[in-house]
XYZ file of C-alpha atoms in Angstrom:
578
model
C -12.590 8.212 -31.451
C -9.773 6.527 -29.797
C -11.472 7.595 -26.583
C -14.733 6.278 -27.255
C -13.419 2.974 -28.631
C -11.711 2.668 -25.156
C -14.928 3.418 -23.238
C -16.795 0.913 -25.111
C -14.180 -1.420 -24.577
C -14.384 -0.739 -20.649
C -17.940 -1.393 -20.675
C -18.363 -4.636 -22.029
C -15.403 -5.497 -19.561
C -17.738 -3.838 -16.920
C -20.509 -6.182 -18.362
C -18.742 -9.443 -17.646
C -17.075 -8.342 -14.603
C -20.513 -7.433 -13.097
C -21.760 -10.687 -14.189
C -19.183 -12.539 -12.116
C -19.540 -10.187 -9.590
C -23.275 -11.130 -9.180
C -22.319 -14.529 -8.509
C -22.620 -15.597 -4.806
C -19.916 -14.261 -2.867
C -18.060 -12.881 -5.721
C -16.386 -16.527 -6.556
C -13.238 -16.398 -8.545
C -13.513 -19.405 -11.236
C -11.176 -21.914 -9.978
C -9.614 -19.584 -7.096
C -10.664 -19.894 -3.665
C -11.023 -17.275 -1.233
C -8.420 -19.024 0.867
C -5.857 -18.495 -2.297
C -6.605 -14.679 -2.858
C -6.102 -13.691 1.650
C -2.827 -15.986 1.180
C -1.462 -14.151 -2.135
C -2.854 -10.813 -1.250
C -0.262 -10.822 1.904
C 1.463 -7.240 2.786
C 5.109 -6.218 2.002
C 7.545 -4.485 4.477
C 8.734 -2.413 1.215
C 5.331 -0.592 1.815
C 7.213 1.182 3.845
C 10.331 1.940 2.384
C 11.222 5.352 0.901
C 11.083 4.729 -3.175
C 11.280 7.467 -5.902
C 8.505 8.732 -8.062
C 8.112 7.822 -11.907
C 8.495 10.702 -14.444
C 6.822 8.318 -17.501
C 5.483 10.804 -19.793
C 2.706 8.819 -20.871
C 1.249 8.190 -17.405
C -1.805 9.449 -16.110
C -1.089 12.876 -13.848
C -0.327 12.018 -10.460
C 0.792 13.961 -7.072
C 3.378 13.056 -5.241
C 1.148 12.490 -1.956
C -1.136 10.325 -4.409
C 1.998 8.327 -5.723
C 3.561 7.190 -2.449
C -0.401 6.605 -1.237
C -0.599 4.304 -4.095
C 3.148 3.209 -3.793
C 2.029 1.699 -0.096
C -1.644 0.047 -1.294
C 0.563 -1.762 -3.583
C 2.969 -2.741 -1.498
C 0.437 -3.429 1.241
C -2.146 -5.709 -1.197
C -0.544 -6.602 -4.815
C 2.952 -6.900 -4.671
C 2.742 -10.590 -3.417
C 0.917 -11.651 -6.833
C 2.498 -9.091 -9.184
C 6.001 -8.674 -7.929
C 8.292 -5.524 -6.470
C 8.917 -4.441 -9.935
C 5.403 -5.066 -11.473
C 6.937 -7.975 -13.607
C 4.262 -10.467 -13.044
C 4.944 -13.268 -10.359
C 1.499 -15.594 -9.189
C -0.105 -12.704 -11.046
C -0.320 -10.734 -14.309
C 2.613 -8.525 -15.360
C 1.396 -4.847 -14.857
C 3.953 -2.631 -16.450
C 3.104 0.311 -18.031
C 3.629 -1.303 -21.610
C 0.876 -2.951 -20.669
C -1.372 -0.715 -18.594
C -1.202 2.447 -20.471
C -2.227 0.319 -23.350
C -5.651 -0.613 -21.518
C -6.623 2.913 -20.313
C -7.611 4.703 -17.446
C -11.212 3.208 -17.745
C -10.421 0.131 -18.430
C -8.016 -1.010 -15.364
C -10.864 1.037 -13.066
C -13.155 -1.898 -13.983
C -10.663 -5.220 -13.757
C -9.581 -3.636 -9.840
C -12.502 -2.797 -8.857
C -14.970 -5.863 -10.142
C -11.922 -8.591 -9.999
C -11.732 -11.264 -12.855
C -12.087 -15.061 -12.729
C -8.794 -16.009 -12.883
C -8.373 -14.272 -9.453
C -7.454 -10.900 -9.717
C -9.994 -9.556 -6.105
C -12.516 -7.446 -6.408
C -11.214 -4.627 -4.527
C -14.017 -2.362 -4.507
C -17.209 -4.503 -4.390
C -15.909 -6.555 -1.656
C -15.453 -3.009 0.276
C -11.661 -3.210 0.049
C -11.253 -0.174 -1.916
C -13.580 2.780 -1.842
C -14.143 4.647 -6.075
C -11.235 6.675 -5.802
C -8.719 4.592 -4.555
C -9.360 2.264 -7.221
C -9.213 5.302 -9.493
C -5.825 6.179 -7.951
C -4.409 2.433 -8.248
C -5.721 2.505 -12.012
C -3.104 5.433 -12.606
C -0.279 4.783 -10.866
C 0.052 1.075 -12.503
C 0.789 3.030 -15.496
C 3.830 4.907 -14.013
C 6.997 3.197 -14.099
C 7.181 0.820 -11.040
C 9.595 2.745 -8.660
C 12.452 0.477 -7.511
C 13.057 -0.396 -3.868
C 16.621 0.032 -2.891
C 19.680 -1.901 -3.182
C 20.534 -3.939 -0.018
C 24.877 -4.921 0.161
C 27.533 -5.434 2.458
C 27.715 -1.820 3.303
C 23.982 -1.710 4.235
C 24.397 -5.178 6.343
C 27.171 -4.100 8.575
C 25.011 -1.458 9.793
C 22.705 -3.076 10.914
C 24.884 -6.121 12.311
C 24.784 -5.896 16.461
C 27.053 -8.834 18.812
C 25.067 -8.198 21.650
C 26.850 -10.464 23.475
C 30.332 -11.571 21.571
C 31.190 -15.817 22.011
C 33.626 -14.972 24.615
C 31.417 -13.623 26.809
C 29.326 -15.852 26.234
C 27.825 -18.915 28.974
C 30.787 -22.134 28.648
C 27.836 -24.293 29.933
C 24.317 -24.352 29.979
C 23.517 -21.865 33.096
C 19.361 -22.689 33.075
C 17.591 -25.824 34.115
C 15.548 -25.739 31.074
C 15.114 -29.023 29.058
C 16.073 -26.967 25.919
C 15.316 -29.724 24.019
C 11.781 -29.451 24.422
C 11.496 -25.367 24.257
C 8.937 -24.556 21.717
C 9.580 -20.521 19.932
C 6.396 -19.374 19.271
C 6.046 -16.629 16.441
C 3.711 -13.469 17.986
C 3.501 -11.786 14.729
C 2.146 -8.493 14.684
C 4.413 -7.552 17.664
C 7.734 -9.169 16.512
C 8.526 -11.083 19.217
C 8.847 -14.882 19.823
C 7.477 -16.260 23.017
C 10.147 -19.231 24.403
C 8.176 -21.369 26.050
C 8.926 -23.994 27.923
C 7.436 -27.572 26.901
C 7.780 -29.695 30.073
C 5.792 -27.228 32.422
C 3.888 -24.788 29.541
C 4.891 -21.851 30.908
C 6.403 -18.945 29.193
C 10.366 -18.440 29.857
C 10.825 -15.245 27.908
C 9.478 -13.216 25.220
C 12.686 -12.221 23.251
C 12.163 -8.785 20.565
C 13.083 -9.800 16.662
C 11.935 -8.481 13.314
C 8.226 -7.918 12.262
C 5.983 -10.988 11.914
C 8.872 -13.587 12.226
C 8.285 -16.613 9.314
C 10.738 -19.203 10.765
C 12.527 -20.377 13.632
C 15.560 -22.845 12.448
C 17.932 -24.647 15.452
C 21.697 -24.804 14.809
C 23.232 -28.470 14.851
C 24.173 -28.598 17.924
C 20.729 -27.212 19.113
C 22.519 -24.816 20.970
C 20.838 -21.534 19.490
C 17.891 -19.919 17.531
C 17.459 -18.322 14.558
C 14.447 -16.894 13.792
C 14.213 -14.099 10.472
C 11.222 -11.687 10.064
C 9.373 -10.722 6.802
C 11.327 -7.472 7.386
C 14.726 -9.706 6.687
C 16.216 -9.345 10.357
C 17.966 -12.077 11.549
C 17.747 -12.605 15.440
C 20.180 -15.332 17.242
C 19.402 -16.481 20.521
C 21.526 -18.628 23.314
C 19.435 -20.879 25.120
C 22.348 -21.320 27.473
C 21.955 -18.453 29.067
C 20.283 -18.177 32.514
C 17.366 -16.292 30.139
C 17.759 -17.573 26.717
C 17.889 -13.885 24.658
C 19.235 -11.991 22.098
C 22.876 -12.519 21.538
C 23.174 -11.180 17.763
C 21.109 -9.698 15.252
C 21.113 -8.652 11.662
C 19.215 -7.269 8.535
C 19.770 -8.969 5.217
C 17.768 -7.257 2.793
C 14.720 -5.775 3.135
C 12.166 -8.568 2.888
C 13.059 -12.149 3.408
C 11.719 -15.820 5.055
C 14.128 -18.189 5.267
C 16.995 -18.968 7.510
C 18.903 -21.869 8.402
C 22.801 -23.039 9.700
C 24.981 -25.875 8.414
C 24.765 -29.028 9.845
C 27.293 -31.169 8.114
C 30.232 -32.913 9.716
C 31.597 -35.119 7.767
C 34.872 -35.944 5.757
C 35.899 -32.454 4.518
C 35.252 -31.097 7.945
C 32.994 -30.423 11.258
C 30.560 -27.215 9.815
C 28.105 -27.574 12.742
C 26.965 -24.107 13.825
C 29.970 -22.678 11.451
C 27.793 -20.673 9.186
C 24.324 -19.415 8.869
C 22.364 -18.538 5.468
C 19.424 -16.262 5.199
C 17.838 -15.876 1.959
C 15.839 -12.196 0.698
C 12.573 -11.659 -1.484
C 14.007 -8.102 -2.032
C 17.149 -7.633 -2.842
C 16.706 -11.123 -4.378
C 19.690 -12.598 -2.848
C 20.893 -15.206 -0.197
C 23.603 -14.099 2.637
C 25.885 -16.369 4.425
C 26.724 -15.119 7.897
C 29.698 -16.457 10.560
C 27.020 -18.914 12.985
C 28.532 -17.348 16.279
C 27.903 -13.672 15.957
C 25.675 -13.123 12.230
C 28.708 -11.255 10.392
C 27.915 -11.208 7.006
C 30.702 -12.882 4.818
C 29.302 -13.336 1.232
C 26.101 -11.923 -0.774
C 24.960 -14.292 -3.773
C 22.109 -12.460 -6.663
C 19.244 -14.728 -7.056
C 18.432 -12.611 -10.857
C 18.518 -14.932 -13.814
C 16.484 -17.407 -16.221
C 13.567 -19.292 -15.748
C 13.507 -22.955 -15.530
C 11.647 -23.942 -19.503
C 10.925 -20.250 -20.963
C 14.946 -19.089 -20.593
C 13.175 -15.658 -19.505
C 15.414 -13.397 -17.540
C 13.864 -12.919 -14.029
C 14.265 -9.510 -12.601
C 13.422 -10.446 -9.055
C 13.326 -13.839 -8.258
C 13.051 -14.111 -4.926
C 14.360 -17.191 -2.008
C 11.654 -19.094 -0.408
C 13.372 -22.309 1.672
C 16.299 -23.089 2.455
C 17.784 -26.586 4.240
C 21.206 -27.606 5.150
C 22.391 -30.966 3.389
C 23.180 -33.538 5.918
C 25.149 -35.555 3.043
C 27.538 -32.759 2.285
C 28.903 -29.132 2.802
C 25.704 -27.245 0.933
C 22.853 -25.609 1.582
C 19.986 -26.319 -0.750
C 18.600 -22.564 -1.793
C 14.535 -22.541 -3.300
C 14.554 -19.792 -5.615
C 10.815 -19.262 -6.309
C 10.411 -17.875 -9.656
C 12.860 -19.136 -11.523
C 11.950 -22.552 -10.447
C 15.667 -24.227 -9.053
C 17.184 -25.063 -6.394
C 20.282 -23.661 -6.165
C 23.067 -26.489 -4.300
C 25.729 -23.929 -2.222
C 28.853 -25.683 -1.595
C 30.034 -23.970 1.531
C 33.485 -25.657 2.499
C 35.118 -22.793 0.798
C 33.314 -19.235 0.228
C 36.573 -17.867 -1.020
C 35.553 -20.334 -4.483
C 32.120 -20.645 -3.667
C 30.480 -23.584 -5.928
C 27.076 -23.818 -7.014
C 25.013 -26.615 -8.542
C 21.685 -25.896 -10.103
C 18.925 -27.845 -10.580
C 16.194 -26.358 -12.681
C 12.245 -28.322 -12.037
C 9.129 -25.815 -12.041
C 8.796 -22.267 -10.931
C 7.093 -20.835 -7.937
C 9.202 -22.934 -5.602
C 8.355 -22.282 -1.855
C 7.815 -24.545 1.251
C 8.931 -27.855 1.265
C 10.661 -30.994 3.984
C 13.572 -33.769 3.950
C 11.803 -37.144 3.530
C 12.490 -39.594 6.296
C 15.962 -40.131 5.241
C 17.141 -36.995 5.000
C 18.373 -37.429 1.592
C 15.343 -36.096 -0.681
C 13.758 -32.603 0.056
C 10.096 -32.348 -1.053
C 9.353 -28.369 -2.378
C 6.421 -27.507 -2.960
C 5.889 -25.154 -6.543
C 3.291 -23.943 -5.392
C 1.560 -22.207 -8.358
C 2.826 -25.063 -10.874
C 0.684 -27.908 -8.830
C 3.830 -29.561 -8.115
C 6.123 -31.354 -5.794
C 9.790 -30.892 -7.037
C 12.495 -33.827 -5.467
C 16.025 -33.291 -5.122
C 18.289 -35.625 -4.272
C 20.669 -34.062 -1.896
C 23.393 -36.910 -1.922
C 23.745 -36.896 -5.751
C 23.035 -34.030 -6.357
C 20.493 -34.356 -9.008
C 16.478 -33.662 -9.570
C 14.899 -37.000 -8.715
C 11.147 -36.482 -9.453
C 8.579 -33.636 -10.176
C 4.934 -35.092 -8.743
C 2.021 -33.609 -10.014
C -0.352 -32.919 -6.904
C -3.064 -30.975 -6.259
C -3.655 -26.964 -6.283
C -1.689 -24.890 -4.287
C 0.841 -27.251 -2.622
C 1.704 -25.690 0.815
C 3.008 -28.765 3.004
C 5.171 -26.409 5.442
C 7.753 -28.748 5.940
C 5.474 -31.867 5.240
C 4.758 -35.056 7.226
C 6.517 -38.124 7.122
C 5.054 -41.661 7.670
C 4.732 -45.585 6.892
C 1.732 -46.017 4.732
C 0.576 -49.911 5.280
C 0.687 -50.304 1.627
C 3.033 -47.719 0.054
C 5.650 -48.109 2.846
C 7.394 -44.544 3.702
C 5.612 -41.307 2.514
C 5.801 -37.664 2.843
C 2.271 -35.571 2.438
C 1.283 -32.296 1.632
C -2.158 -30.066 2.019
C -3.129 -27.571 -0.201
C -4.595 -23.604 -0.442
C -7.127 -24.261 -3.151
C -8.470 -27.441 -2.685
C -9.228 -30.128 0.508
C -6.801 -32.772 -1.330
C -3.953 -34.273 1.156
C -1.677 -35.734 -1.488
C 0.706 -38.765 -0.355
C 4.043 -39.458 -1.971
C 6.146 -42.205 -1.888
C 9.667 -42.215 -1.183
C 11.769 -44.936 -0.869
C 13.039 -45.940 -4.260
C 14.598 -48.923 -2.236
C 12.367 -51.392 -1.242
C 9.413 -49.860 -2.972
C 10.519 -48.545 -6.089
C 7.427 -48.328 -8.131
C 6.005 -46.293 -5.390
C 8.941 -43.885 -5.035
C 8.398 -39.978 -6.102
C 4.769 -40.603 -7.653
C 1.306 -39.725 -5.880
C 0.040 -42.940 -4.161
C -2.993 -41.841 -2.617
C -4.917 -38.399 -1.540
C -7.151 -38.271 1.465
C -9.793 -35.736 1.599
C -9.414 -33.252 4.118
C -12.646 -30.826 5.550
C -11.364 -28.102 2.469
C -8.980 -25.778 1.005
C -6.631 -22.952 3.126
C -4.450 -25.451 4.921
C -1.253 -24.408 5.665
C 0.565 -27.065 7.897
C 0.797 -30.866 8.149
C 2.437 -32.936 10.493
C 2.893 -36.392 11.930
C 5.908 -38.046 14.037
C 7.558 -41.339 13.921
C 6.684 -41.837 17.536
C 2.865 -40.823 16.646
C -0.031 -43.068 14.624
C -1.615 -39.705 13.653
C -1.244 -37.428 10.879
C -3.139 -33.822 11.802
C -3.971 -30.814 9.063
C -4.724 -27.317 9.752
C -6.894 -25.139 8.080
C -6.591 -21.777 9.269
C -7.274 -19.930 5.602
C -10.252 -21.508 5.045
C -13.211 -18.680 4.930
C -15.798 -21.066 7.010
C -15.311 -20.569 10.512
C -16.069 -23.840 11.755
C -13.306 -25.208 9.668
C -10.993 -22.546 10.137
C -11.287 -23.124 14.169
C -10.712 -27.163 13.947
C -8.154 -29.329 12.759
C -8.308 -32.782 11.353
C -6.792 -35.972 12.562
C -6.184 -38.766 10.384
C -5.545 -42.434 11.745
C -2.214 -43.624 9.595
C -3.081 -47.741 10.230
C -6.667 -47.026 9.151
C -6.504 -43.884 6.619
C -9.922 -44.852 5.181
C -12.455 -44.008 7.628
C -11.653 -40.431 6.705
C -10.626 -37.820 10.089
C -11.630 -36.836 13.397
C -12.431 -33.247 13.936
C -10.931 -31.718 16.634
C -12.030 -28.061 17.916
C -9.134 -26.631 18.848
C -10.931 -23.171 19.221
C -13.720 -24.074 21.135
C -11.216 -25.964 23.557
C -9.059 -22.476 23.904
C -11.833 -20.891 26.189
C -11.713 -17.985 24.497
C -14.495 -15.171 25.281
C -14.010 -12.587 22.753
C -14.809 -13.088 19.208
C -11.717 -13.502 17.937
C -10.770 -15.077 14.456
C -9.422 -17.890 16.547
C -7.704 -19.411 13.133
C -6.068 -22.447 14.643
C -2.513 -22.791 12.962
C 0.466 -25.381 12.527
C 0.626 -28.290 14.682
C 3.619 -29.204 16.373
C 5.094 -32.208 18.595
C 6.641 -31.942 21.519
C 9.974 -33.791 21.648
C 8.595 -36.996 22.729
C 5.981 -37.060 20.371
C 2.995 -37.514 22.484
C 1.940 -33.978 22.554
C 0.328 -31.775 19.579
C 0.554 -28.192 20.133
C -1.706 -25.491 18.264
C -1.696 -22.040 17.644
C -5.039 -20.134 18.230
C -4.492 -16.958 16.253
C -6.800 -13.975 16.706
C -6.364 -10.451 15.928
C -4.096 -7.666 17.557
C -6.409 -6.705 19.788
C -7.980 -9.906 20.576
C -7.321 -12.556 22.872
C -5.381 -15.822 21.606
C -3.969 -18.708 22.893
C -1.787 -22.129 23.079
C -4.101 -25.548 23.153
C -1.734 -28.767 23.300
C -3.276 -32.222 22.515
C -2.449 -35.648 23.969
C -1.669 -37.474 20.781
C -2.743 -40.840 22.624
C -6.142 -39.564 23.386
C -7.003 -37.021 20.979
C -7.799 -35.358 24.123
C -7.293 -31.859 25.836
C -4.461 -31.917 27.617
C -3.771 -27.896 28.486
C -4.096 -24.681 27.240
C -2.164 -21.745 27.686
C -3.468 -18.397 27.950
C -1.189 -15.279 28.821
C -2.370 -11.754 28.066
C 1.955 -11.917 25.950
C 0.747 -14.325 23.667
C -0.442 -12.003 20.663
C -1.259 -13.217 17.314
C 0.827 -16.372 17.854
C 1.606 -18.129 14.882
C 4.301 -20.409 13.566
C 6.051 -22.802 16.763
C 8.523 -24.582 16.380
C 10.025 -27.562 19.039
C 13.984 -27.144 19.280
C 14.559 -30.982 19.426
C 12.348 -31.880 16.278
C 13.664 -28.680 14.357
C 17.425 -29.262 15.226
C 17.042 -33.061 13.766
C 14.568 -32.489 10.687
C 12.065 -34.277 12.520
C 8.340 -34.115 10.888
């Protein structure tokens, strides 16, 4: 009977899940394609060695069929529903909860997909019958646990390729290093250095898998760039090649780096430390800034912000250095705070904590410096924290799926200084003001959204020096839009944006995604560059923009640039500039 009751159950599911999946293009009620490829994002804990649940209650599975299923997870649902199956952007799926629905039941729900965005993993052609059959049973096992990452584990993997005392006393290159963009070839981990003045490439330097970030110490003398895989590569642009000097693993997934920048009245901390922060272990490291020695480990676990619900994996999105003091402001994402590290003394390590709204994850300094814009992401929100008093200045309600990067910064005509944001699941570009100064009653409120060409941007950017403000979409599923970005005239922000092909202007010949990705200024501010991102095993390329114009002004196409991604200008990253 029980059996039957469950079967019945399954197929009305299967009912309304074949209902919505009749709709046109499978559409998710309220989630946009671009939201499901950015959530459904793979793990490097795929492949990481994990032990196999003995839950009596769980369906029969192999071992071959557990760690098959152990890596599909990892690979396409750990991003919404956490390492540990908790629940994160998406449902909890322990097996409290799964073995309650059945077999049958969690066959239909991954297969079909739901409107509140789980995919629909088999009618899309994702997943073949048994595959989803195999997911349905090992979400009712006991999640298996990825390893521990400490000290011990760190040191093993810490390398001085070359220590500080052998290292260059002076700049040995006649590189303008200030104007070096590191350009992120993903699938290959590697960054390409390239040098901004004549556009060629001065070395491509070997780092973790599909690098997230590049951050530039204070006194712009090195790189730090951290792959998804949590290794931490440092590189001297002083040297005759700028390379490798030091290298490190944190954890075992991570995406945010960064190195104190402070000097100030209790002391010069420029290039003194570095801080990475982990998705698994959740955790942030501080490291010595010469050589990457790891010095103190900090647990992210704890409550989250309004519920009080402990939070067994909350993992660190960004990370800043303060410019007003000795800290480094740490994002935890699912708790929802931001975590103030006072690093003058790691011996008696103090930590403020500011709770606003969970799912913190990208976010920029306004124009001052003082106030750092996060985006929480799956709350709607824009979270302020006021890094000279150490206190949470605003939450801004914006639109879906904040995802600014590090934002854009600008003087509306009316509002005075702003900082924007673009959004996943929607083609809103939300302005905020903030300067609680002279315009108070604009200050940490939405003044104004422009409409952008649609959802699945990822980047935004402007420059003092600049009267434009440009927006990528590169998740958007419409080619056209995908392959373009828009430009936006700040003095006249009413006559809606320009459309710039950035794809067609590549020259590509293959047929490529060609997703055009994060703009970028040179140092000057008179150049735009763009990433035009394209599969492994297709061809992709560098376009750069005269901001003046809105013109082509070169491209750059080397058979080394693969899947390039994220860039990042040393000058504009070393001084917050955006």
């Amino acid at each position: 009977m029980k059996n039957l009751k469950l079967k019945a159950a399954a197929a009305a599911v299967l009912g309304l899940a074949m209902a919505a999946a009749g709709a046109q293009d499978h559409k998710r009620e309220g989630v946009t394609p671009a939201e499901l490829n950015y959530q459904a994002g793979s793990s490097p804990l795929a492949k990481e060695d994990m032990h196999q649940s003995a839950n009596p209650k769980a369906p029969p599975m192999s071992k071959v069929e557990f760690d098959r299923a152990r890596q599909i997870y990892f690979e396409r649902c750990a991003g919404c529903h956490g390492v540990l199956r908790k629940g994160a952007t998406g449902k909890p799926l322990t097996p409290d909860i799964t073995q309650a629905k059945g077999t049958d039941y969690l066959k239909v729900f991954i297969a079909y997909g739901s409107p509140a965005g789980m995919p629909n993993w088999q009618t899309s052609g994702e997943m073949d019958e048994k595959t989803v059959d195999l997911m349905a049973r090992y979400v009712q096992h006991d999640p298996p646990v990825p390893p521990e990452f400490g000290m011990a584990q760190m040191k093993a993997t810490w390398k001085v390729v070359v220590p500080p005392a052998q290292r260059p006393t002076k700049k040995m290159n006649s590189y303008n290093i200030d104007n070096i963009f590191s350009t992120t070839l993903r699938d290959t981990g590697e960054v390409a250095l390239i040098d901004g003045d004549t556009k060629q490439i001065i070395n491509i330097v070997k780092t973790g898998y599909a690098v997230h970030i590049t951050r530039t110490s204070g006194s712009g003398r090195y790189l730090f760039v951290i792959g998804r895989d949590a290794k931490i590569n440092m590189i001297d642009l002083w040297m005759p090649k700028p390379d490798n000097v030091a290298e490190v693993r944190i954890g075992l997934e991570a995406r945010s780096v960064d190195t104190s920048k402070y000097k100030g009245k209790e002391g010069d901390f420029s290039d003194k430390l570095a801080i990475a922060g982990a998705y698994w272990p959740p955790q942030y490291v501080i490291m010595n800034g010469d050589t990457l020695e790891p010095l103190k480990i900090v647990a992210t676990r704890g409550m989250v912000v309004g519920t009080q619900e402990y939070h067994p994996e909350p993992r660190v999105a960004s990370i800043v250095a303060s410019h007003f003091k000795p800290e480094f402001l740490v994002n935890v994402k699912e708790t929802g705070k931001t975590m103030l590290v006072d690093y003058s003394n790691l011996d008696a390590l103090k930590t403020t904590e500011i709770g606003s709204a969970p799912f913190l994850h990208d976010g920029g300094w306004d124009s001052t410096q003082r106030y750092f814009m996060v985006a929480a992401n799956n709350s709607n929100k824009i979270s302020v924290i006021d890094a000279k008093d150490g206190k949470l200045a605003g939450i801004v309600d914006v639109g879906k799926i904040p995802h600014p990067g590090r934002g854009a910064n600008f003087i509306h005509p009316k509002f005075g200084p702003v900082w924007a944001t673009g959004h996943l699941g929607d083609e809103s570009i939300s302005l905020i003001g903030t300067d609680p100064k002279k315009h108070k009653q604009y200050a940490f409120k939405e003044v104004a959204k422009l409409t952008g060409p649609g959802g699945g941007a990822l980047f935004i950017k402007s420059h003092p020096k600049s009267q434009h403000l440009y927006s990528d979409t590169p998740l958007n599923p419409d080619a056209k839009i995908s392959q373009s970005v828009v430009v936006f005239d700040i003095k006249n922000l009413d006559k809606g944006y320009e459309v710039l092909p950035i794809a067609e202007w590549a020259g590509l010949t293959d047929d490529g995604a060609k997703r055009v990705v994060q703009p970028e200024y040179n140092k000057a501010g008179d150049e735009v560059w763009f990433s035009v991102w394209s599969a492994k095993n297709k061809q992709s390329a560098m376009v750069i923009v005269d901001d003046k114009t809105l013109k082509l002004k070169a491209v750059i196409k080397d058979p080394r640039l693969i899947t390039p991604t994220g860039h990042f200008n040393v000058y504009n990253t070393q001084h917050d500039v955006y």
